[in-house]
mmCIF file of C-alpha atoms in Angstrom:
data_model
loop_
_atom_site.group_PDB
_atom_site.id
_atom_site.type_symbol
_atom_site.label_atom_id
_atom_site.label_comp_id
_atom_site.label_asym_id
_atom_site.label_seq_id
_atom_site.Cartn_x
_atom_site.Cartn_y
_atom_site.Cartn_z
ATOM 1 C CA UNK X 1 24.338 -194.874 110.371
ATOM 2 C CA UNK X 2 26.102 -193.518 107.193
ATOM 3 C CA UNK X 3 24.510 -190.890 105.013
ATOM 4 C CA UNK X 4 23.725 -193.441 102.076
ATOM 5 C CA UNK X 5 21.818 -195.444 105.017
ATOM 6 C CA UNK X 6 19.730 -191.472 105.843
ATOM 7 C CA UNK X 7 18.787 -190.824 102.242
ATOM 8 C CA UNK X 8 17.023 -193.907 101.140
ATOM 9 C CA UNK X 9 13.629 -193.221 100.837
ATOM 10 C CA UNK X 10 14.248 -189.386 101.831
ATOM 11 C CA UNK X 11 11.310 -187.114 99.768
ATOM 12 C CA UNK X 12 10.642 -184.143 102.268
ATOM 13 C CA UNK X 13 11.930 -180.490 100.288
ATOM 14 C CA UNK X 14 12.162 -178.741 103.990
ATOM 15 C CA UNK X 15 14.291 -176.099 103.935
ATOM 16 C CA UNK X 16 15.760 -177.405 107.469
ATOM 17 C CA UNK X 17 16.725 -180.436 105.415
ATOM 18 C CA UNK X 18 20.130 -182.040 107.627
ATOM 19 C CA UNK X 19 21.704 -182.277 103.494
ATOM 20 C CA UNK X 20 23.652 -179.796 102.053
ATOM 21 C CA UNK X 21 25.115 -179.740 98.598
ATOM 22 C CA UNK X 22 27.267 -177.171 96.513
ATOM 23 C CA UNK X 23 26.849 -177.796 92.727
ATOM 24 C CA UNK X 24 29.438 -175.482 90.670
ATOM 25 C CA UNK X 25 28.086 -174.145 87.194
ATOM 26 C CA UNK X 26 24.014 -174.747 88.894
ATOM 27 C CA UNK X 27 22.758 -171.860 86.590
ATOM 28 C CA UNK X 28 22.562 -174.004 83.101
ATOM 29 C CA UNK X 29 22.551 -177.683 81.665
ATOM 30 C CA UNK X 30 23.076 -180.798 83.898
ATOM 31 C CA UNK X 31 24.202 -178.735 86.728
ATOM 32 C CA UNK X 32 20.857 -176.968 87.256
ATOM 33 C CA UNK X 33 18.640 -180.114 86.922
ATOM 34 C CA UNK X 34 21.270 -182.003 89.255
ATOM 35 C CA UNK X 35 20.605 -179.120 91.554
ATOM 36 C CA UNK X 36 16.738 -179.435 90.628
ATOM 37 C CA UNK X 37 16.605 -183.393 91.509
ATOM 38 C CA UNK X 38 18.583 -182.971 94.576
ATOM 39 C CA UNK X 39 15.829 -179.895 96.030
ATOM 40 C CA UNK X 40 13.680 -182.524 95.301
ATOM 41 C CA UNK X 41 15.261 -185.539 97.440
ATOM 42 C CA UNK X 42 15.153 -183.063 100.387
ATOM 43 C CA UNK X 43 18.704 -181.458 100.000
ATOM 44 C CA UNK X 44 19.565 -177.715 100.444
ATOM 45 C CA UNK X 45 21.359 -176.269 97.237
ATOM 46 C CA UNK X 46 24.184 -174.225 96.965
ATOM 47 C CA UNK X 47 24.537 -172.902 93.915
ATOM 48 C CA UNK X 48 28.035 -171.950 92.972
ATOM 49 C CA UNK X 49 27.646 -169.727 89.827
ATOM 50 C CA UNK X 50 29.103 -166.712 88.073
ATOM 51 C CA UNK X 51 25.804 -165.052 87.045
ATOM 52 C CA UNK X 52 23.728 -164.826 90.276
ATOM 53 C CA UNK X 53 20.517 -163.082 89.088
ATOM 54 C CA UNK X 54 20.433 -165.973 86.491
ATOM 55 C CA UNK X 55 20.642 -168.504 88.864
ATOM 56 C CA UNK X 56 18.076 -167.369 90.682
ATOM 57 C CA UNK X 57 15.863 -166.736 87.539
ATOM 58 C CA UNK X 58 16.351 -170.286 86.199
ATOM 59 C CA UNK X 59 15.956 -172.057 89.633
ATOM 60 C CA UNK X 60 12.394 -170.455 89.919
ATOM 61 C CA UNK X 61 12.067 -171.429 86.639
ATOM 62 C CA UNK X 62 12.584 -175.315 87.273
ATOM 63 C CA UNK X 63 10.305 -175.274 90.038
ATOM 64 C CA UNK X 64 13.054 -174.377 92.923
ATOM 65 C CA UNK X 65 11.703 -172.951 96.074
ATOM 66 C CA UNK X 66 13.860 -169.713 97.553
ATOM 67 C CA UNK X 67 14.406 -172.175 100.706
ATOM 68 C CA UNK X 68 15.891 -174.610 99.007
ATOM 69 C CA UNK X 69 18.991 -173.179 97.780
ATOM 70 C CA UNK X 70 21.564 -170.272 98.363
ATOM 71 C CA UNK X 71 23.409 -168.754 96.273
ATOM 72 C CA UNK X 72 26.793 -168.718 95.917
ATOM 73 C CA UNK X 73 29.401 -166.602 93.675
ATOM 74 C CA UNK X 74 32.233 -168.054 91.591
ATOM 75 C CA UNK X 75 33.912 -167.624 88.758
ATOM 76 C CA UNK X 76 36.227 -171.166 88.492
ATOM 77 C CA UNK X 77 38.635 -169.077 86.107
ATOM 78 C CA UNK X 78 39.932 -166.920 88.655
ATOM 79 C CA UNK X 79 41.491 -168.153 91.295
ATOM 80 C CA UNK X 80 40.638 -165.478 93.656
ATOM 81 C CA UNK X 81 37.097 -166.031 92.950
ATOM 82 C CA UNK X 82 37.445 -169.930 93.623
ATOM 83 C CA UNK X 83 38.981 -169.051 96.981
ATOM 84 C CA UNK X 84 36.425 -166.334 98.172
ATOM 85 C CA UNK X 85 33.948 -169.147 97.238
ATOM 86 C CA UNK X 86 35.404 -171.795 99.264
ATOM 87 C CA UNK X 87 36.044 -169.245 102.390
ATOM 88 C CA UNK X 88 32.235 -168.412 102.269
ATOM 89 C CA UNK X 89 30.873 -171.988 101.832
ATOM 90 C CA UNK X 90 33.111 -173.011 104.821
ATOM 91 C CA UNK X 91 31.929 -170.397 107.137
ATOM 92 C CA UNK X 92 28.328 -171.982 107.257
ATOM 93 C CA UNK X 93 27.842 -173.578 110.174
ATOM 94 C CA UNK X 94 25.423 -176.241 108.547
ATOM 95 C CA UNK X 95 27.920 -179.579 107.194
ATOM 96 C CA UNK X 96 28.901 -179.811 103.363
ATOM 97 C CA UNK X 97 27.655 -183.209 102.579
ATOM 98 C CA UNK X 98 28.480 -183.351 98.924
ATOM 99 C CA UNK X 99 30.336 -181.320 96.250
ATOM 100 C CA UNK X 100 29.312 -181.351 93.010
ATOM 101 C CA UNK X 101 32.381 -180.293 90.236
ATOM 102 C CA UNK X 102 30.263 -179.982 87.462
ATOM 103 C CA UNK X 103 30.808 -176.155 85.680
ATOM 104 C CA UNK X 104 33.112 -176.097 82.493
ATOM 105 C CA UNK X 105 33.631 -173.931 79.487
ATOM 106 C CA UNK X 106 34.627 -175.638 75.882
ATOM 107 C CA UNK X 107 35.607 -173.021 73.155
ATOM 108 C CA UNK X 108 35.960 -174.569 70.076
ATOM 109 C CA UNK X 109 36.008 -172.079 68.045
ATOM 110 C CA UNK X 110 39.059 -169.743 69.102
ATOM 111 C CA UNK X 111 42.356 -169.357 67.004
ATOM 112 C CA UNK X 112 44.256 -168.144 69.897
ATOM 113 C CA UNK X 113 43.939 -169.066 73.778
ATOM 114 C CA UNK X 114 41.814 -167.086 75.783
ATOM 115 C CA UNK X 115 43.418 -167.326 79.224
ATOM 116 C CA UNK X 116 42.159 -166.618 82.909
ATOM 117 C CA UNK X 117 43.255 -163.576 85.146
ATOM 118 C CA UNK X 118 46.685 -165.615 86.378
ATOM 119 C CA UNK X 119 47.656 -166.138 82.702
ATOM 120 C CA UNK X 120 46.617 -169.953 81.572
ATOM 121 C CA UNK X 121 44.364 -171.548 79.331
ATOM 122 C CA UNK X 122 40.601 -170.583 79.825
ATOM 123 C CA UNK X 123 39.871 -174.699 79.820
ATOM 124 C CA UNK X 124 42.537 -175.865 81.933
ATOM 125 C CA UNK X 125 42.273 -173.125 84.155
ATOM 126 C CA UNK X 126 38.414 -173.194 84.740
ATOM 127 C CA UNK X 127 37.567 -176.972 83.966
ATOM 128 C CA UNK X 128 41.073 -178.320 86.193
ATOM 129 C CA UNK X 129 42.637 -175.817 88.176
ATOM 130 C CA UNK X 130 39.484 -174.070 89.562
ATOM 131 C CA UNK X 131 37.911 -177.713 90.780
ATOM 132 C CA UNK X 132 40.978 -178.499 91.710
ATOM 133 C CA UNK X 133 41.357 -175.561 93.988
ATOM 134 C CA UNK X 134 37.617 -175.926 95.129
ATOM 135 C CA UNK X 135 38.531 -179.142 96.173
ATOM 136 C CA UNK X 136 41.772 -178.892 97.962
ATOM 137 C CA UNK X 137 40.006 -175.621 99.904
ATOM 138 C CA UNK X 138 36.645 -177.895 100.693
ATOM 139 C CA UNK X 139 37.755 -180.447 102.096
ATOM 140 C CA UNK X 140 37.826 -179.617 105.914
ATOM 141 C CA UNK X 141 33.765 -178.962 105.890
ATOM 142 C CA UNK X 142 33.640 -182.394 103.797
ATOM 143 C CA UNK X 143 35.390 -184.353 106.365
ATOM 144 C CA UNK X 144 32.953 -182.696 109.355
ATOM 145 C CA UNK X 145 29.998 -184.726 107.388
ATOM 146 C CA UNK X 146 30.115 -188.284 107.404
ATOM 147 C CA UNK X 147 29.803 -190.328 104.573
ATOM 148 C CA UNK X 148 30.458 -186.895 102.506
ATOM 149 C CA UNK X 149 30.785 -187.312 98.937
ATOM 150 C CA UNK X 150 32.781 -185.513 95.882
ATOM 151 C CA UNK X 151 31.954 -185.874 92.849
ATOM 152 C CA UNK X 152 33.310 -184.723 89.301
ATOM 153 C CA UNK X 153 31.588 -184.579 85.776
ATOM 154 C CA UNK X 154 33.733 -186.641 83.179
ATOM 155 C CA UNK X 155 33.513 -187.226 79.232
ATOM 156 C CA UNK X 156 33.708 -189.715 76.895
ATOM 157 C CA UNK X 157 35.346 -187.422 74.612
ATOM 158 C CA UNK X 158 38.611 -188.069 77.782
ATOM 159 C CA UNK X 159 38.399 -191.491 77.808
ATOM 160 C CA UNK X 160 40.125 -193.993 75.724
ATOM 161 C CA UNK X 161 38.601 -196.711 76.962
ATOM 162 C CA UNK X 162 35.406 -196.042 75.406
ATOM 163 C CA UNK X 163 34.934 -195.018 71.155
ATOM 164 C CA UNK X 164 34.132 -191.101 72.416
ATOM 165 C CA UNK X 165 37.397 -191.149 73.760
ATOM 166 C CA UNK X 166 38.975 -192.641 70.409
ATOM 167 C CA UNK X 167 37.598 -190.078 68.206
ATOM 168 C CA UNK X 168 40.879 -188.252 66.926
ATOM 169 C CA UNK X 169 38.792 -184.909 66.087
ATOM 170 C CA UNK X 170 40.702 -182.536 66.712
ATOM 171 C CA UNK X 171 42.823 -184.897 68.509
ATOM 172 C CA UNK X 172 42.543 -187.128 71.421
ATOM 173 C CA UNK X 173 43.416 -186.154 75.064
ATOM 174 C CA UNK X 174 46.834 -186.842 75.881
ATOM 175 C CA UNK X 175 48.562 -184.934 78.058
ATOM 176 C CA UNK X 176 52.086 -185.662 77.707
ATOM 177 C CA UNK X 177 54.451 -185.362 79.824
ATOM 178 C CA UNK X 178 53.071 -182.245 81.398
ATOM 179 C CA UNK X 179 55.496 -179.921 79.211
ATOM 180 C CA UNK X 180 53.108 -177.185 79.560
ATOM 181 C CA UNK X 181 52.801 -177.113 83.103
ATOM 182 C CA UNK X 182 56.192 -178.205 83.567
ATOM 183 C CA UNK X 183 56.947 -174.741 81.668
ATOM 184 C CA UNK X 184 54.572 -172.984 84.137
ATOM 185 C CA UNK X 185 51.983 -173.087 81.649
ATOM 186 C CA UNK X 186 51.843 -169.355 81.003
ATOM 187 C CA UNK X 187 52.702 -167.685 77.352
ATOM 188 C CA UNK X 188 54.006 -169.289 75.344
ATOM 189 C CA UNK X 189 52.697 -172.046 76.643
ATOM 190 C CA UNK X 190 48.826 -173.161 76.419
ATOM 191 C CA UNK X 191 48.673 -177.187 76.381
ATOM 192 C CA UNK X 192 49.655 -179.339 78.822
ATOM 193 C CA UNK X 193 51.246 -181.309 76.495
ATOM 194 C CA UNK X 194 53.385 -178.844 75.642
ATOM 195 C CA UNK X 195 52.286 -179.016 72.115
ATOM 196 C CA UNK X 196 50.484 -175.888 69.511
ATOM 197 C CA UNK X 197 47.273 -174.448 70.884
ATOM 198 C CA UNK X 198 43.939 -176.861 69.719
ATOM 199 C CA UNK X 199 40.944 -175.211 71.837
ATOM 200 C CA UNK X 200 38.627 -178.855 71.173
ATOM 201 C CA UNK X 201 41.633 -180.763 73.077
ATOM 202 C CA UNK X 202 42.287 -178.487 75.759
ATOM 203 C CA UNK X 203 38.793 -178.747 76.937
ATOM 204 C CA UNK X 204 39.272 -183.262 76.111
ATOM 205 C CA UNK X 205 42.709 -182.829 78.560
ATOM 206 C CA UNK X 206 41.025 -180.408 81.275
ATOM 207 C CA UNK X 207 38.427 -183.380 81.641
ATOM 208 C CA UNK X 208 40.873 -185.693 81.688
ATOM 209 C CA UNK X 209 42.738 -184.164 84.354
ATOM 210 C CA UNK X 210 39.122 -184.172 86.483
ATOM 211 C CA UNK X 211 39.230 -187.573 86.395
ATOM 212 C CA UNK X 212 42.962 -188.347 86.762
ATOM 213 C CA UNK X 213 42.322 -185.920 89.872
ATOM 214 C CA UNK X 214 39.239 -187.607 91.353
ATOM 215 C CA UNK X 215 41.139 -191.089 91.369
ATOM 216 C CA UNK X 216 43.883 -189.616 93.358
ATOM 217 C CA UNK X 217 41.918 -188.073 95.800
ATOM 218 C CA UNK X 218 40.313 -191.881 96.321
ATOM 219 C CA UNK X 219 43.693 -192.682 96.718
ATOM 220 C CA UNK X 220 45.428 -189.924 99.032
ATOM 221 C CA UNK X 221 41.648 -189.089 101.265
ATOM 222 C CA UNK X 222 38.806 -192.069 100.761
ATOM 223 C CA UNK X 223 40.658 -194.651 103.527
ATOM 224 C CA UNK X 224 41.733 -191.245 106.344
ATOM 225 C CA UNK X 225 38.387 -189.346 106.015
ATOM 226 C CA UNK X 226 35.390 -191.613 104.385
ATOM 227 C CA UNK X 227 34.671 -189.417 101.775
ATOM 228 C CA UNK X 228 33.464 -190.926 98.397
ATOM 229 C CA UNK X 229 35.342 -189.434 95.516
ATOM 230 C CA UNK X 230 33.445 -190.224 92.029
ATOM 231 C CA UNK X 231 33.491 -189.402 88.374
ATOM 232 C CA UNK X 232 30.270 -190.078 86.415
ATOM 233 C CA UNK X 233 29.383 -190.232 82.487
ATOM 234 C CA UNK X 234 25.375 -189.344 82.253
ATOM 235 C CA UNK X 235 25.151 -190.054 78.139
ATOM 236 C CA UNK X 236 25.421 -187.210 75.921
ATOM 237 C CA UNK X 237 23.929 -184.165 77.150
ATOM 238 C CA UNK X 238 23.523 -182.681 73.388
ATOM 239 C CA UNK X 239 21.760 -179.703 73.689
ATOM 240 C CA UNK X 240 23.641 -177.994 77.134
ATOM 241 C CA UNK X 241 24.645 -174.534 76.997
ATOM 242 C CA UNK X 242 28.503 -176.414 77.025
ATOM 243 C CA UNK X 243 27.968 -176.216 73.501
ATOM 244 C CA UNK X 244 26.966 -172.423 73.046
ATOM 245 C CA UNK X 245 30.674 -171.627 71.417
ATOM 246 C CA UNK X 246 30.052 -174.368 68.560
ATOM 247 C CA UNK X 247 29.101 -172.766 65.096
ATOM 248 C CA UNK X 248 24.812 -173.096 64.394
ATOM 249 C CA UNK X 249 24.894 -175.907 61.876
ATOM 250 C CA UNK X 250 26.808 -178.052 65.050
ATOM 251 C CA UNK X 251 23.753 -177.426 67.318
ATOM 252 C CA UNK X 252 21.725 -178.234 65.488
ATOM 253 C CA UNK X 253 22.935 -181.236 63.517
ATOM 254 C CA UNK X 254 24.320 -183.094 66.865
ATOM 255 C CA UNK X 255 21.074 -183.487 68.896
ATOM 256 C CA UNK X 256 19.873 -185.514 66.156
ATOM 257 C CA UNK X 257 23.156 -186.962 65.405
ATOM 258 C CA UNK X 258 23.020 -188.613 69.093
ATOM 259 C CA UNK X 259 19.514 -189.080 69.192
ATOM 260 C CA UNK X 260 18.862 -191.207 65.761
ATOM 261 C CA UNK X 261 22.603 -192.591 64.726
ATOM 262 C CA UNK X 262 24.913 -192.882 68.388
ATOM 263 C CA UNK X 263 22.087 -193.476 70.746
ATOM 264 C CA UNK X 264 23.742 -191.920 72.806
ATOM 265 C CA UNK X 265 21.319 -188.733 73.755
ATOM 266 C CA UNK X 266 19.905 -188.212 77.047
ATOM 267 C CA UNK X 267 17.871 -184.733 78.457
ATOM 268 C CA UNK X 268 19.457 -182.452 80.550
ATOM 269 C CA UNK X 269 16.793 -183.284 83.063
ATOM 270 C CA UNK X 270 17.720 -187.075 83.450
ATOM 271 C CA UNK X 271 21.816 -186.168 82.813
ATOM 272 C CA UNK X 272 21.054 -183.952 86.227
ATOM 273 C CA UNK X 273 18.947 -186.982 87.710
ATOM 274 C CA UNK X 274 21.921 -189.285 87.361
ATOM 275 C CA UNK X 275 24.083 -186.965 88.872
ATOM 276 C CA UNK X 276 21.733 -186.600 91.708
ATOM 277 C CA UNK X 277 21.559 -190.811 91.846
ATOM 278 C CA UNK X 278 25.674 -190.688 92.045
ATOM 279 C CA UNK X 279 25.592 -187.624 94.840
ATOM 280 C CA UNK X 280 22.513 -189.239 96.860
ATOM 281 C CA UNK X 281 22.058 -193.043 96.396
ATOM 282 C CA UNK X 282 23.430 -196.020 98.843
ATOM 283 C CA UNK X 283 24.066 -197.930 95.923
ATOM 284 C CA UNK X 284 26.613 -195.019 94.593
ATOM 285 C CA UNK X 285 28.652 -195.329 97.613
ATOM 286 C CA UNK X 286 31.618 -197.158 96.755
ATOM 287 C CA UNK X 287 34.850 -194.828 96.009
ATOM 288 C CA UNK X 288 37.194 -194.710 93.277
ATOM 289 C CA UNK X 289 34.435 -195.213 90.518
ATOM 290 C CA UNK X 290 33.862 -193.820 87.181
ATOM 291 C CA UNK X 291 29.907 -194.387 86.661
ATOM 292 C CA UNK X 292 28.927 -194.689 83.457
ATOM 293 C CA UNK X 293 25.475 -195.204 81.925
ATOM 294 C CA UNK X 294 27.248 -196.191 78.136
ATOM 295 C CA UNK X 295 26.944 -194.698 75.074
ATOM 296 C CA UNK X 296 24.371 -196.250 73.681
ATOM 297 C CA UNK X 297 21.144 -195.434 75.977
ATOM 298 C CA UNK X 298 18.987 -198.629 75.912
ATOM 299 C CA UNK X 299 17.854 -198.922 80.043
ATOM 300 C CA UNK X 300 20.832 -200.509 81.170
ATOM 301 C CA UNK X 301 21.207 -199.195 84.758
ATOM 302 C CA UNK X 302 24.536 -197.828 85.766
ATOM 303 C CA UNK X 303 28.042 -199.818 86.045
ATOM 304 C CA UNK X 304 31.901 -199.060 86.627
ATOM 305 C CA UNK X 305 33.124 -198.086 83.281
ATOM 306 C CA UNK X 306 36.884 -199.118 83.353
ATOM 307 C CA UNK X 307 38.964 -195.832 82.879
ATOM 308 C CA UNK X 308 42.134 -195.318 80.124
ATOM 309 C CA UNK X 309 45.885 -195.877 81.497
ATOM 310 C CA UNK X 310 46.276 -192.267 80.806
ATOM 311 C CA UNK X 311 43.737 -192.007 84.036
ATOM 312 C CA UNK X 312 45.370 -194.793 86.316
ATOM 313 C CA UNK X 313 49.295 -193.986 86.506
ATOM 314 C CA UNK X 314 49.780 -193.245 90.130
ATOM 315 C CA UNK X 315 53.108 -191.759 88.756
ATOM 316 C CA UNK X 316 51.362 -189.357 86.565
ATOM 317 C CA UNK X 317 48.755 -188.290 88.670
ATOM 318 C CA UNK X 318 50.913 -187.756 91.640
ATOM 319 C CA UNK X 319 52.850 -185.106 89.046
ATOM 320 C CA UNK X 320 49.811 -183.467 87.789
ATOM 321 C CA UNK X 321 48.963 -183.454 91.745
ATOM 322 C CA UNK X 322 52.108 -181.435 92.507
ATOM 323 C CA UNK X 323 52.200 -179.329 89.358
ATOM 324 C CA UNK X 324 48.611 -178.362 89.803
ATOM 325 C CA UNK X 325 49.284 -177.645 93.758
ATOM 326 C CA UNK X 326 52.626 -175.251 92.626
ATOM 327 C CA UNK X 327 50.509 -173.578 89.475
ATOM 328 C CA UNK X 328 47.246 -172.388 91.977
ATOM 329 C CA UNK X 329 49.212 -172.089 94.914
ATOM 330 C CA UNK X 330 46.852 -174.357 97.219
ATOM 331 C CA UNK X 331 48.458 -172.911 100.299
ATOM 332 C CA UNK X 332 48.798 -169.244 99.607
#
């Protein structure tokens, strides 16, 4: 019996529960209430965070019990951190059923790039390179739990295929030929295109790079190892602390933007229960899919929302694969 087969009808919020998740950026937004719907299907929490005592705090305040969830440090924009994360979660002697890549950081707003502790782009470096890293580092305990899954937060705003993705403010994610990490993607350099610094499309390529990532791990691990590798859209999560870095008038004005004109506004609470749905559900359990509930939020239940080329060359991703392996040093 698979693990989609175990969950269906699972309720019980024991803190012996056989389920163990590890949701990165669990403290705010659609990663706490994914972490909040998942306590509540019976699964034990880790929550992979940078700001512990808020974790805690916020988890309470949801309705979390202390037994189901731990707490886990991590700061995705330092590699270091990322590994001392990945060597703690792997020590537990309990199975990692599903990871949960959901953290990011979108700075809109800066005039120069902020960059991480190994010298790249704040976006790339937390958004891509720390999941990536997470990933690579996670997936021994993944493989000791059948029917594991991985899953990754995408964006409209990264996909072509869909008007989000076409929206050429400030431009749309492309990432070239990989210039920037070509170049080792330290000063000068700061896109991965190669091209001048625009903060709105390095945080657009980052999440394009999650899902350019998450197809070839379907592709190199789903067929050797079972695991379910996944990329999910949950509508527009308008008023997330992803957006904390966007001038007042913004925050304000784009709630009701999606809400009344796009449609296209959902709660963080049901963003987190669709994540839950895509960790947890039998009916999630085909690999290689980017689920999608549309932009437009009028009932439909979810479906496979096609992805854009940019996402799909095998040629590409197998270069961002290697580049991204060289850049955070997988096997140091």
């Amino acid at each position: 019996m698979d693990l989609a087969d175990h969950l269906s009808g699972m309720t019980t919020t024991s803190h012996s529960s056989p389920f163990t998740v590890a949701v990165t950026g669990a403290s705010s937004g659609v990663g706490l209430y994914a972490a909040k719907s998942l306590a509540d299907r019976g699964w034990h929490v880790l929550m992979a965070c940078r700001d512990l005592d808020k974790a805690a705090r916020v988890a309470h305040g949801v309705g979390m019990q202390k037994e189901q969830f731990t707490l886990v440090h991590v700061d995705l924009g330092s590699l270091t951190s990322v590994r001392a994360c990945a060597a703690e979660i792997s020590a537990r002697s309990t199975p990692l059923n599903a990871l949960v890549c959901n953290a990011a950081v979108y700075k809109p707003r800066l005039t120069e790039p902020e960059r991480s502790p190994e010298g790249y782009e704040i976006s790339v470096a937390t958004n891509h390179f720390g999941h990536f890293l997470l990933c690579q580092l996670l997936m021994e305990p993944l493989q000791r739990a059948p029917g594991a899954r991985l899953i990754t937060l995408g964006t409209v705003t990264a996909n072509a295929e869909e008007f989000g993705g076409k929206v050429p403010i400030p431009a749309p994610a492309n990432l070239g030929e990989l210039q920037g990490l070509e170049a080792g993607f330290r000063a000068p350099a700061s896109m991965i295109d190669g091209g001048p610094f625009k903060p709105g499309k390095a945080y657009k390529d980052s999440k394009l790079c999650n899902m350019i990532v998450s197809r070839e791990l379907h592709r190199r691990y789903h067929a050797s190892t079972g695991i379910v590798f996944n990329t999910l859209y949950p509508g527009c999560v308008a008023e997330t602390a992803l957006f904390r870095d966007t001038p007042a008038a913004f925050r304000r004005i784009f709630p009701l933007f999606q809400k009344y004109i796009t449609k296209g506004y959902v709660t963080q609470a049901l963003a987190g229960d669709r994540v839950a749905q895509v960790v947890a559900d039998a009916k999630f359990a085909e690999s290689g899919v980017h689920w999608s509930w549309g932009n437009r939020q009028n009932g439909r239940e979810a479906f496979s929302q096609p992805l854009t080329a940019r996402a799909q060359s095998v040629q590409r991703a197998e270069r961002l694969w290697a580049l991204s392996e060289q850049l955070v040093a997988v096997r140091a």
